[in-house]
Amino acid sequence: MITANEAHKIILENVVPLGEEALSLCQTLFRRLASPIFAPICLPPFTHAAMDGFAVRSGDTKAACLSSPVSLEVANTVGAGPVRATGRSPLLSNQAVRIMTGAPLPAGVDAVVPFEEAQSEGKSCRLFRSVVHGDNVRKAGEDVLKGQKILEVGERITPRTIALLASVGIQNISVFRQPRVAIISTGSELVEPGRPLCDGEIYNSNGPALISSLQEIGLEPAVVSKVSDIEEDLAQTIQQQLKYDVLITMGGVSAGDYDLVPKVLQKLGARILFHKVAIKPGKPLLFGTRGKTVVFGLPGNPVSAYMVFDRFVRPALLKMMGARQPFRERRVAEAEEELAGTKGKEDYLRGVVNYIGGHYLARSAGVQGSARLLPLARANATLIIPASQEKIHKGESVEIELLEGER
Ligand code: AMP
Ligand code: MG
């Protein structure tokens, strides 16, 4: 049986970032850039007032103070927007311009005295403070220079990067394509939530959980299906869905008589790259390829399916989506109680982690069974116990990954 690290390596070796597509700016949230972005203009594009006030030649204000203000003639008024003819005539000495935030600085002036430090008096103004060159002025290019690289390949687009891109006037962006993902829940016992259960039936929880795990990283599944444990039905459904970038099956990969997924995949020409990993939960995990499609066979137990998706499928999808760092960030916490693992397997415990007094404290979210949904729902972190360790004592360090937040 291979280790978790070997499984990660095989998976990441077999997936590549998908091709690129051009989207308009507001469609790109949480996508990743397929090409670097160079600023086509500088930012700010022109030198302008950073405050509402009087634009002046700073030299004219040298003597100004509260007890002895300096008076300047107000030549005109400029607001943000295209400069009206009046705004263009160069100022003479001892003249000022009423200027509003964002308005281009007229020729000749080099600083702004905010209205709060001045007084209007008919056609002149009294300044109670001196200013020096550049005060309350934003210089052209002080934020970004024309031609400067502002975003790298693989950068995730956020509302903050959208603000930057819009500011330099970029409208079409080349981002990595999203993988088209098919998901199949297998099991003759499964029914969809919304109707009463009959004898032996259970609700399909893996299907909705997986749909939402995909949504958490910005993906909508291309197709969602549920199939019984009858080989022909399973083969037909899998065959139809081997045309997508990624196929994720759930259930039917263990050792039971009706665990038919590996056999069916093989019959359909899939190359199984591994089946079974030394992890708990999720040992039966299967990974393979068929042509350009990558296939994950997740175990059916709901906790196993969730954990295995989070740890093995999610990084693969993120790499396909162009992420530079597809793994969740690891942190170190202090164990608030003894945490039990299994020798020879990397354990992924459902944990509750709190950030208190500058460090993380971790405890188990409840009974660690692979069918225990209540602790899964209460968990906010995975606590990782290495294969070499059987337990982590109270007070010792434990590696954790928070389950929420970034995507
Ligand atoms: P399997 O991996 O198919 O042997 O399933 C292992 C356990 O998980 C069984 O108890 C199944 O009933 C259960 N199970 C399988 N698929 C699902 C699912 N989609 N939702 C909830 N439980 C499931
Ligand atoms: Mg099953």
mmCIF file with all atom_site columns, N, CA, C and O in Angstrom, residues 216-232:
data_model
loop_
_atom_site.group_PDB
_atom_site.id
_atom_site.type_symbol
_atom_site.label_atom_id
_atom_site.label_alt_id
_atom_site.label_comp_id
_atom_site.label_asym_id
_atom_site.label_entity_id
_atom_site.label_seq_id
_atom_site.pdbx_PDB_ins_code
_atom_site.Cartn_x
_atom_site.Cartn_y
_atom_site.Cartn_z
_atom_site.occupancy
_atom_site.B_iso_or_equiv
_atom_site.pdbx_formal_charge
_atom_site.auth_seq_id
_atom_site.auth_comp_id
_atom_site.auth_asym_id
_atom_site.auth_atom_id
_atom_site.pdbx_PDB_model_num
ATOM 1  N N  . GLU A 1 216 ? -17.164 25.192 -3.182  1.00 0.00 ? 216 GLU A N  1
ATOM 2  C CA . GLU A 1 216 ? -16.261 25.929 -2.293  1.00 0.00 ? 216 GLU A CA 1
ATOM 3  C C  . GLU A 1 216 ? -14.993 26.383 -3.023  1.00 0.00 ? 216 GLU A C  1
ATOM 4  O O  . GLU A 1 216 ? -14.382 27.373 -2.640  1.00 0.00 ? 216 GLU A O  1
ATOM 5  N N  . ILE A 1 217 ? -14.588 25.647 -4.060  1.00 0.00 ? 217 ILE A N  1
ATOM 6  C CA . ILE A 1 217 ? -13.420 26.098 -4.832  1.00 0.00 ? 217 ILE A CA 1
ATOM 7  C C  . ILE A 1 217 ? -13.844 26.714 -6.161  1.00 0.00 ? 217 ILE A C  1
ATOM 8  O O  . ILE A 1 217 ? -13.035 26.852 -7.089  1.00 0.00 ? 217 ILE A O  1
ATOM 9  N N  . GLY A 1 218 ? -15.104 27.060 -6.251  1.00 0.00 ? 218 GLY A N  1
ATOM 10 C CA . GLY A 1 218 ? -15.559 27.817 -7.424  1.00 0.00 ? 218 GLY A CA 1
ATOM 11 C C  . GLY A 1 218 ? -15.953 26.977 -8.612  1.00 0.00 ? 218 GLY A C  1
ATOM 12 O O  . GLY A 1 218 ? -16.007 27.468 -9.736  1.00 0.00 ? 218 GLY A O  1
ATOM 13 N N  . LEU A 1 219 ? -16.240 25.696 -8.386  1.00 0.00 ? 219 LEU A N  1
ATOM 14 C CA . LEU A 1 219 ? -16.626 24.816 -9.500  1.00 0.00 ? 219 LEU A CA 1
ATOM 15 C C  . LEU A 1 219 ? -18.077 24.376 -9.366  1.00 0.00 ? 219 LEU A C  1
ATOM 16 O O  . LEU A 1 219 ? -18.532 24.091 -8.253  1.00 0.00 ? 219 LEU A O  1
ATOM 17 N N  . GLU A 1 220 ? -18.761 24.286 -10.483 1.00 0.00 ? 220 GLU A N  1
ATOM 18 C CA . GLU A 1 220 ? -20.084 23.651 -10.523 1.00 0.00 ? 220 GLU A CA 1
ATOM 19 C C  . GLU A 1 220 ? -19.886 22.338 -11.259 1.00 0.00 ? 220 GLU A C  1
ATOM 20 O O  . GLU A 1 220 ? -19.284 22.318 -12.333 1.00 0.00 ? 220 GLU A O  1
ATOM 21 N N  . PRO A 1 221 ? -20.375 21.212 -10.700 1.00 0.00 ? 221 PRO A N  1
ATOM 22 C CA . PRO A 1 221 ? -20.196 19.960 -11.443 1.00 0.00 ? 221 PRO A CA 1
ATOM 23 C C  . PRO A 1 221 ? -20.910 20.020 -12.791 1.00 0.00 ? 221 PRO A C  1
ATOM 24 O O  . PRO A 1 221 ? -21.973 20.625 -12.898 1.00 0.00 ? 221 PRO A O  1
ATOM 25 N N  . ALA A 1 222 ? -20.292 19.399 -13.794 1.00 0.00 ? 222 ALA A N  1
ATOM 26 C CA . ALA A 1 222 ? -20.903 19.395 -15.127 1.00 0.00 ? 222 ALA A CA 1
ATOM 27 C C  . ALA A 1 222 ? -22.076 18.426 -15.150 1.00 0.00 ? 222 ALA A C  1
ATOM 28 O O  . ALA A 1 222 ? -23.067 18.660 -15.836 1.00 0.00 ? 222 ALA A O  1
ATOM 29 N N  . VAL A 1 223 ? -21.951 17.337 -14.412 1.00 0.00 ? 223 VAL A N  1
ATOM 30 C CA . VAL A 1 223 ? -23.044 16.358 -14.368 1.00 0.00 ? 223 VAL A CA 1
ATOM 31 C C  . VAL A 1 223 ? -22.989 15.609 -13.040 1.00 0.00 ? 223 VAL A C  1
ATOM 32 O O  . VAL A 1 223 ? -21.923 15.308 -12.520 1.00 0.00 ? 223 VAL A O  1
ATOM 33 N N  . VAL A 1 224 ? -24.179 15.363 -12.500 1.00 0.00 ? 224 VAL A N  1
ATOM 34 C CA . VAL A 1 224 ? -24.295 14.694 -11.198 1.00 0.00 ? 224 VAL A CA 1
ATOM 35 C C  . VAL A 1 224 ? -25.195 13.495 -11.391 1.00 0.00 ? 224 VAL A C  1
ATOM 36 O O  . VAL A 1 224 ? -26.297 13.638 -11.921 1.00 0.00 ? 224 VAL A O  1
ATOM 37 N N  . SER A 1 225 ? -24.736 12.284 -11.002 1.00 0.00 ? 225 SER A N  1
ATOM 38 C CA . SER A 1 225 ? -25.655 11.155 -11.131 1.00 0.00 ? 225 SER A CA 1
ATOM 39 C C  . SER A 1 225 ? -25.515 10.189 -9.973  1.00 0.00 ? 225 SER A C  1
ATOM 40 O O  . SER A 1 225 ? -24.575 10.263 -9.174  1.00 0.00 ? 225 SER A O  1
ATOM 41 N N  . LYS A 1 226 ? -26.493 9.310  -9.912  1.00 0.00 ? 226 LYS A N  1
ATOM 42 C CA . LYS A 1 226 ? -26.561 8.301  -8.857  1.00 0.00 ? 226 LYS A CA 1
ATOM 43 C C  . LYS A 1 226 ? -26.879 6.997  -9.566  1.00 0.00 ? 226 LYS A C  1
ATOM 44 O O  . LYS A 1 226 ? -27.710 6.965  -10.470 1.00 0.00 ? 226 LYS A O  1
ATOM 45 N N  . VAL A 1 227 ? -26.164 5.934  -9.164  1.00 0.00 ? 227 VAL A N  1
ATOM 46 C CA . VAL A 1 227 ? -26.366 4.662  -9.869  1.00 0.00 ? 227 VAL A CA 1
ATOM 47 C C  . VAL A 1 227 ? -26.347 3.509  -8.862  1.00 0.00 ? 227 VAL A C  1
ATOM 48 O O  . VAL A 1 227 ? -25.686 3.603  -7.814  1.00 0.00 ? 227 VAL A O  1
ATOM 49 N N  . SER A 1 228 ? -27.098 2.456  -9.171  1.00 0.00 ? 228 SER A N  1
ATOM 50 C CA . SER A 1 228 ? -27.161 1.300  -8.257  1.00 0.00 ? 228 SER A CA 1
ATOM 51 C C  . SER A 1 228 ? -25.918 0.435  -8.429  1.00 0.00 ? 228 SER A C  1
ATOM 52 O O  . SER A 1 228 ? -25.089 0.681  -9.304  1.00 0.00 ? 228 SER A O  1
ATOM 53 N N  . ASP A 1 229 ? -25.819 -0.599 -7.607  1.00 0.00 ? 229 ASP A N  1
ATOM 54 C CA . ASP A 1 229 ? -24.645 -1.480 -7.664  1.00 0.00 ? 229 ASP A CA 1
ATOM 55 C C  . ASP A 1 229 ? -24.813 -2.598 -8.697  1.00 0.00 ? 229 ASP A C  1
ATOM 56 O O  . ASP A 1 229 ? -24.283 -3.695 -8.521  1.00 0.00 ? 229 ASP A O  1
ATOM 57 N N  . ILE A 1 230 ? -25.544 -2.344 -9.745  1.00 0.00 ? 230 ILE A N  1
ATOM 58 C CA . ILE A 1 230 ? -25.674 -3.339 -10.818 1.00 0.00 ? 230 ILE A CA 1
ATOM 59 C C  . ILE A 1 230 ? -24.611 -3.011 -11.863 1.00 0.00 ? 230 ILE A C  1
ATOM 60 O O  . ILE A 1 230 ? -24.528 -1.877 -12.349 1.00 0.00 ? 230 ILE A O  1
ATOM 61 N N  . GLU A 1 231 ? -23.786 -4.017 -12.166 1.00 0.00 ? 231 GLU A N  1
ATOM 62 C CA . GLU A 1 231 ? -22.581 -3.752 -12.960 1.00 0.00 ? 231 GLU A CA 1
ATOM 63 C C  . GLU A 1 231 ? -22.874 -3.050 -14.285 1.00 0.00 ? 231 GLU A C  1
ATOM 64 O O  . GLU A 1 231 ? -22.187 -2.100 -14.663 1.00 0.00 ? 231 GLU A O  1
ATOM 65 N N  . GLU A 1 232 ? -23.915 -3.518 -14.987 1.00 0.00 ? 232 GLU A N  1
ATOM 66 C CA . GLU A 1 232 ? -24.211 -2.935 -16.305 1.00 0.00 ? 232 GLU A CA 1
ATOM 67 C C  . GLU A 1 232 ? -24.580 -1.452 -16.175 1.00 0.00 ? 232 GLU A C  1
ATOM 68 O O  . GLU A 1 232 ? -24.168 -0.618 -16.980 1.00 0.00 ? 232 GLU A O  1
#
